[in-house]
């Protein structure tokens, strides 16, 4: 996969998809990306997304080229480094506009698929529903334009590299905001209880979560060999999740990666309900713990709904998971 959004070879038509968001966002968009690949197999598909997601984008089998693009938080990038002729088709999988609509429209695409918005009246599309599940939302967008899309088409192939901790329980305490972060002492108690049964527990964290990981590891008395702080390279991180006994985390990217690899998981939800970001309902491999009500995702403290999940409840949910298929 090339790292540029430059001109495609010859007269190959190009399809540009904007989803300049995080790991979980890309994974939730996989069914839509694959639907576009099936509908436009002759197009070169260019995904505008953060450069660190290149390996994951390649693993979907639905992307030919990654165009590095990102912005702080969940904002729309101010510009795209697109060169050559306008895209034949641009697809807004980033948001409901208008900033993302205008960013793509400025490139002059032959067609633009996007949700309708009153401030971009020139774009005809379906209505946006705030309470819709993220995977369903983007598939519905494509179906409105006549593209068949299956929200269940989300599995990823097993990574080529070996897991650094096969068969371990992977505990990931971090989340995108304080509102979604379960207390560290509860994670530590779960880790201690699982280790007391003779099982290996490893802890992971993102590039800016080194202190968080170190604190949890100290409280749970984990050996250094079971601490993966500072952000594993995505390929190794994916291999760790794919080879795990189970994953325990909040509502963040690793939970989506567990679903993509069919690794049993327990996800702790609050303040956003699993009906919007959770695993496929009815799959016994994935348990979403949620007590509600919905709260403020930008709050600076753990959400009250998240705090209603006890250590024992998380342990019981882990105990009830089936054995992994790998």
Coordinates of C-alpha atoms in Angstrom, one line a residue:
X1 CA 0.0 0.0 0.0
X2 CA 1.4 3.4 -1.0
X3 CA 1.6 6.2 1.5
X4 CA 0.4 8.9 -0.8
X5 CA -2.8 10.1 -2.3
X6 CA -1.2 10.9 -5.6
X7 CA -2.4 10.3 -9.1
X8 CA -3.5 6.7 -9.9
X9 CA -2.0 4.8 -12.7
X10 CA -3.3 5.5 -16.2
X11 CA -7.1 6.1 -16.5
X12 CA -7.9 4.2 -13.3
X13 CA -10.8 5.8 -11.6
X14 CA -10.2 6.9 -8.0
X15 CA -12.5 6.6 -5.0
X16 CA -11.6 8.8 -2.0
X17 CA -13.0 7.9 1.5
X18 CA -12.7 10.3 4.4
X19 CA -12.4 8.7 7.8
X20 CA -9.6 10.7 9.5
X21 CA -10.4 9.3 13.0
X22 CA -9.0 6.6 15.4
X23 CA -8.5 2.9 15.5
X24 CA -12.1 2.0 16.7
X25 CA -13.5 4.4 14.1
X26 CA -11.7 2.7 11.3
X27 CA -12.8 -0.7 12.5
X28 CA -16.4 0.4 12.7
X29 CA -16.1 1.6 9.1
X30 CA -14.7 -1.7 7.7
X31 CA -18.1 -3.0 6.6
X32 CA -18.7 0.2 4.6
X33 CA -15.2 0.1 3.1
X34 CA -15.7 -3.5 2.0
X35 CA -19.1 -2.6 0.5
X36 CA -17.4 0.2 -1.6
X37 CA -14.7 -2.3 -2.7
X38 CA -17.4 -4.7 -4.0
X39 CA -19.4 -2.0 -5.7
X40 CA -16.4 -0.3 -7.3
X41 CA -13.8 -3.0 -7.9
X42 CA -12.1 -1.2 -10.8
X43 CA -11.5 2.0 -8.7
X44 CA -8.3 2.7 -6.8
X45 CA -9.6 3.2 -3.2
X46 CA -7.8 6.0 -1.3
X47 CA -8.5 6.3 2.4
X48 CA -7.9 9.6 4.1
X49 CA -6.9 8.5 7.7
X50 CA -4.1 8.8 10.2
X51 CA -0.8 7.4 8.9
X52 CA -0.4 5.0 11.9
X53 CA -3.5 3.1 10.7
X54 CA -1.9 2.2 7.4
X55 CA -1.3 -1.5 8.3
X56 CA -4.9 -1.9 9.6
X57 CA -6.3 -0.3 6.4
X58 CA -4.3 -2.7 4.3
X59 CA -5.5 -5.6 6.4
X60 CA -9.2 -4.8 5.6
X61 CA -8.5 -5.8 1.9
X62 CA -10.6 -2.8 0.9
X63 CA -8.0 0.0 0.6
X64 CA -5.3 0.5 -2.1
X65 CA -3.7 3.7 -0.8
X66 CA -3.7 5.6 2.5
X67 CA -3.6 9.4 2.3
X68 CA -2.4 10.7 5.7
X69 CA -5.0 12.9 7.3
X70 CA -5.8 13.8 10.9
X71 CA -6.9 16.6 13.2
X72 CA -7.1 17.0 17.0
X73 CA -9.9 15.2 18.7
X74 CA -12.6 14.2 16.2
X75 CA -12.3 17.4 14.1
X76 CA -12.2 17.5 10.3
X77 CA -8.7 18.0 8.8
X78 CA -8.3 21.5 7.4
X79 CA -7.1 20.2 4.1
X80 CA -6.2 17.0 2.2
X81 CA -2.9 16.5 0.3
X82 CA -4.8 15.3 -2.8
X83 CA -3.0 15.6 -6.2
X84 CA -3.9 14.9 -9.7
X85 CA -7.4 14.9 -11.1
X86 CA -10.5 15.1 -8.8
X87 CA -11.7 11.8 -7.4
X88 CA -14.4 10.2 -9.5
X89 CA -16.2 9.4 -6.2
X90 CA -15.8 10.8 -2.7
X91 CA -17.4 9.2 0.3
X92 CA -17.8 11.0 3.6
X93 CA -17.5 8.4 6.4
X94 CA -16.2 11.0 8.8
X95 CA -19.3 12.8 10.1
X96 CA -22.6 14.4 9.2
X97 CA -21.1 17.7 8.0
X98 CA -20.9 20.4 6.9
X99 CA -17.1 20.7 7.5
X100 CA -16.4 17.2 6.2
X101 CA -18.8 17.7 3.3
X102 CA -17.1 20.9 2.2
X103 CA -13.6 19.4 2.5
X104 CA -14.5 16.7 0.0
X105 CA -16.7 18.9 -2.2
X106 CA -13.7 21.3 -2.6
X107 CA -11.8 18.6 -4.5
X108 CA -14.5 18.6 -7.2
X109 CA -15.4 14.9 -7.2
X110 CA -17.6 13.5 -9.9
X111 CA -20.0 12.2 -7.2
X112 CA -20.1 12.7 -3.4
X113 CA -21.8 10.3 -1.0
X114 CA -22.8 12.0 2.3
X115 CA -25.5 12.5 4.8
X116 CA -27.9 15.3 4.2
X117 CA -27.4 18.5 6.2
X118 CA -29.3 21.8 6.0
X119 CA -26.1 23.8 5.7
X120 CA -25.0 21.9 2.7
X121 CA -28.2 21.8 0.7
X122 CA -26.4 21.0 -2.5
X123 CA -25.7 17.5 -1.2
X124 CA -28.6 15.1 -1.4
X125 CA -28.3 12.2 1.0
X126 CA -30.2 10.3 3.7
X127 CA -30.9 11.8 7.1
X128 CA -28.5 11.4 10.0
X129 CA -29.8 9.6 13.2
X130 CA -27.7 10.4 16.3
X131 CA -28.7 7.2 18.1
X132 CA -27.8 4.8 15.3
X133 CA -25.0 2.2 15.8
X134 CA -21.8 3.3 14.1
X135 CA -21.5 0.3 11.8
X136 CA -25.1 0.4 10.8
X137 CA -24.9 4.2 10.1
X138 CA -22.4 4.0 7.3
X139 CA -23.9 0.9 5.7
X140 CA -27.2 2.7 5.6
X141 CA -25.6 5.7 4.0
X142 CA -24.2 3.5 1.2
X143 CA -27.5 1.6 0.8
X144 CA -29.3 4.9 0.2
X145 CA -26.9 5.4 -2.8
X146 CA -27.6 1.8 -4.1
X147 CA -24.5 0.1 -2.6
X148 CA -25.2 -3.2 -0.8
X149 CA -23.6 -3.2 2.6
X150 CA -23.5 -5.7 5.4
X151 CA -22.7 -4.3 9.0
X152 CA -21.6 -7.8 10.0
X153 CA -18.7 -7.8 7.5
X154 CA -16.1 -6.7 10.1
X155 CA -13.7 -9.6 10.7
X156 CA -10.0 -9.1 10.0
X157 CA -7.5 -11.8 9.0
X158 CA -5.2 -13.1 11.7
X159 CA -2.0 -11.1 11.8
X160 CA 1.1 -12.7 10.3
X161 CA 3.3 -12.1 13.3
X162 CA 3.2 -14.1 16.6
X163 CA 1.5 -12.8 19.7
X164 CA 3.9 -11.4 22.4
X165 CA 1.7 -13.0 25.1
X166 CA -0.5 -15.9 23.7
X167 CA -3.4 -16.9 25.8
X168 CA -3.2 -14.0 28.2
X169 CA -6.0 -11.8 29.4
X170 CA -5.3 -8.4 27.9
X171 CA -6.3 -5.5 30.2
X172 CA -6.5 -2.1 28.6
X173 CA -7.3 0.6 31.2
X174 CA -7.1 3.7 29.0
X175 CA -9.9 5.4 27.0
X176 CA -10.3 8.4 24.8
X177 CA -11.6 10.6 27.7
X178 CA -11.8 10.5 31.5
X179 CA -15.5 10.0 31.3
X180 CA -14.9 6.5 29.7
X181 CA -12.1 5.4 32.0
X182 CA -13.0 2.8 34.7
X183 CA -11.1 3.3 37.9
X184 CA -7.6 1.8 38.0
X185 CA -8.1 0.1 41.3
X186 CA -10.9 -1.9 39.8
X187 CA -8.8 -3.0 36.9
X188 CA -6.1 -3.9 39.3
X189 CA -8.4 -6.0 41.4
X190 CA -9.6 -7.9 38.4
X191 CA -6.1 -8.5 37.2
X192 CA -5.0 -9.8 40.7
X193 CA -8.0 -12.1 40.9
X194 CA -7.3 -13.6 37.4
X195 CA -3.6 -14.0 38.2
X196 CA -4.5 -15.7 41.5
X197 CA -6.2 -18.4 39.4
X198 CA -2.9 -19.1 37.6
X199 CA -3.7 -17.2 34.4
X200 CA -1.4 -14.7 32.7
X201 CA -2.5 -11.0 32.6
X202 CA -0.9 -8.3 30.5
X203 CA -1.7 -4.6 30.4
X204 CA -1.6 -2.4 27.4
X205 CA -1.8 1.3 26.7
X206 CA -1.5 3.9 24.0
X207 CA 1.5 6.1 23.3
X208 CA 0.4 8.7 25.9
X209 CA -0.7 6.2 28.5
X210 CA 2.7 5.0 29.8
X211 CA 2.0 6.4 33.3
X212 CA -1.4 4.9 33.4
X213 CA -0.1 1.5 32.5
X214 CA 2.8 1.6 34.9
X215 CA 0.5 2.5 37.8
X216 CA -1.9 -0.3 37.0
X217 CA 1.0 -2.8 36.6
X218 CA 2.4 -1.7 40.0
X219 CA -1.0 -2.0 41.8
X220 CA -1.7 -5.5 40.2
X221 CA 2.0 -6.6 40.9
X222 CA 2.5 -7.5 37.2
X223 CA 6.1 -8.5 36.1
X224 CA 7.8 -6.2 33.6
X225 CA 7.4 -8.9 30.9
X226 CA 3.6 -8.4 31.1
X227 CA 3.5 -4.7 30.7
X228 CA 3.1 -3.2 27.2
X229 CA 3.0 0.5 27.8
X230 CA 3.8 3.4 25.5
X231 CA 1.9 2.0 22.5
X232 CA 2.8 -1.2 20.8
X233 CA 3.2 -1.0 17.0
X234 CA -0.2 -1.7 15.5
X235 CA 0.8 -5.0 13.9
X236 CA 2.1 -6.4 17.2
X237 CA -0.8 -4.9 19.1
X238 CA -3.2 -6.7 16.7
X239 CA -1.3 -9.9 17.1
X240 CA -1.6 -9.6 20.9
X241 CA -5.3 -9.2 20.7
X242 CA -5.8 -11.9 18.1
X243 CA -3.9 -14.4 20.3
X244 CA -5.4 -13.4 23.6
X245 CA -7.6 -15.5 25.9
X246 CA -9.8 -12.4 26.4
X247 CA -9.8 -8.6 26.4
X248 CA -11.1 -6.4 29.2
X249 CA -11.4 -2.7 28.3
X250 CA -13.5 0.4 28.3
X251 CA -15.3 1.6 25.2
X252 CA -12.2 2.2 23.0
X253 CA -10.3 0.9 20.0
X254 CA -9.1 -2.3 21.5
X255 CA -12.7 -3.5 22.0
X256 CA -13.3 -3.1 18.3
X257 CA -10.1 -5.0 17.5
X258 CA -11.2 -7.9 19.7
X259 CA -14.4 -8.1 17.8
X260 CA -12.6 -7.9 14.5
X261 CA -10.4 -10.9 15.6
X262 CA -13.2 -12.8 17.3
X263 CA -11.3 -12.7 20.6
X264 CA -13.7 -12.9 23.6
X265 CA -14.1 -9.6 25.3
X266 CA -15.8 -7.7 28.1
X267 CA -16.3 -4.0 27.4
X268 CA -17.2 -1.5 30.1
X269 CA -19.6 1.1 28.8
X270 CA -20.5 4.5 30.0
X271 CA -21.4 7.3 29.3
X272 CA -22.2 6.1 25.7
X273 CA -24.4 3.0 25.4
X274 CA -23.3 -0.1 23.5
X275 CA -26.3 0.4 21.2
X276 CA -24.1 3.0 19.4
X277 CA -20.6 1.6 19.7
X278 CA -20.8 -1.9 21.1
X279 CA -20.1 -5.4 19.8
X280 CA -22.7 -7.2 17.6
X281 CA -25.6 -8.1 19.8
X282 CA -26.2 -11.8 20.5
X283 CA -22.6 -12.9 20.0
X284 CA -21.6 -14.8 23.1
X285 CA -17.9 -14.0 22.6
X286 CA -18.5 -10.4 23.4
X287 CA -20.1 -8.9 26.6
X288 CA -21.0 -5.3 26.9
X289 CA -21.6 -4.1 30.5
X290 CA -23.9 -1.1 30.7
X291 CA -26.2 0.3 33.4
X292 CA -27.0 3.8 32.0
X293 CA -28.2 6.4 31.8
X294 CA -26.4 8.1 28.9
X295 CA -24.0 10.8 30.1
X296 CA -21.5 13.4 29.0
X297 CA -18.7 11.8 26.9
X298 CA -16.5 14.9 27.5
X299 CA -16.7 15.0 31.3
X300 CA -13.5 15.1 33.2
X301 CA -14.4 12.3 35.6
X302 CA -15.6 8.7 35.1
X303 CA -19.2 8.6 34.2
X304 CA -21.7 7.5 36.9
X305 CA -23.0 4.8 34.6
X306 CA -19.4 3.4 34.2
X307 CA -18.9 3.5 38.0
X308 CA -22.0 1.3 38.5
X309 CA -20.0 -1.6 37.0
X310 CA -18.4 -3.4 39.9
X311 CA -15.2 -5.5 40.0
X312 CA -17.2 -8.6 40.7
X313 CA -19.5 -8.0 37.7
X314 CA -16.5 -7.7 35.4
X315 CA -15.0 -10.9 36.8
X316 CA -18.2 -12.7 36.4
X317 CA -18.5 -11.6 32.8
X318 CA -15.0 -12.8 32.1
X319 CA -15.7 -16.1 33.7
X320 CA -18.8 -16.5 31.4
X321 CA -16.9 -16.0 28.2
X322 CA -16.4 -19.0 25.9
X323 CA -12.9 -20.2 25.1
X324 CA -11.3 -18.5 22.1
X325 CA -11.4 -20.3 18.8
X326 CA -7.7 -19.8 18.0

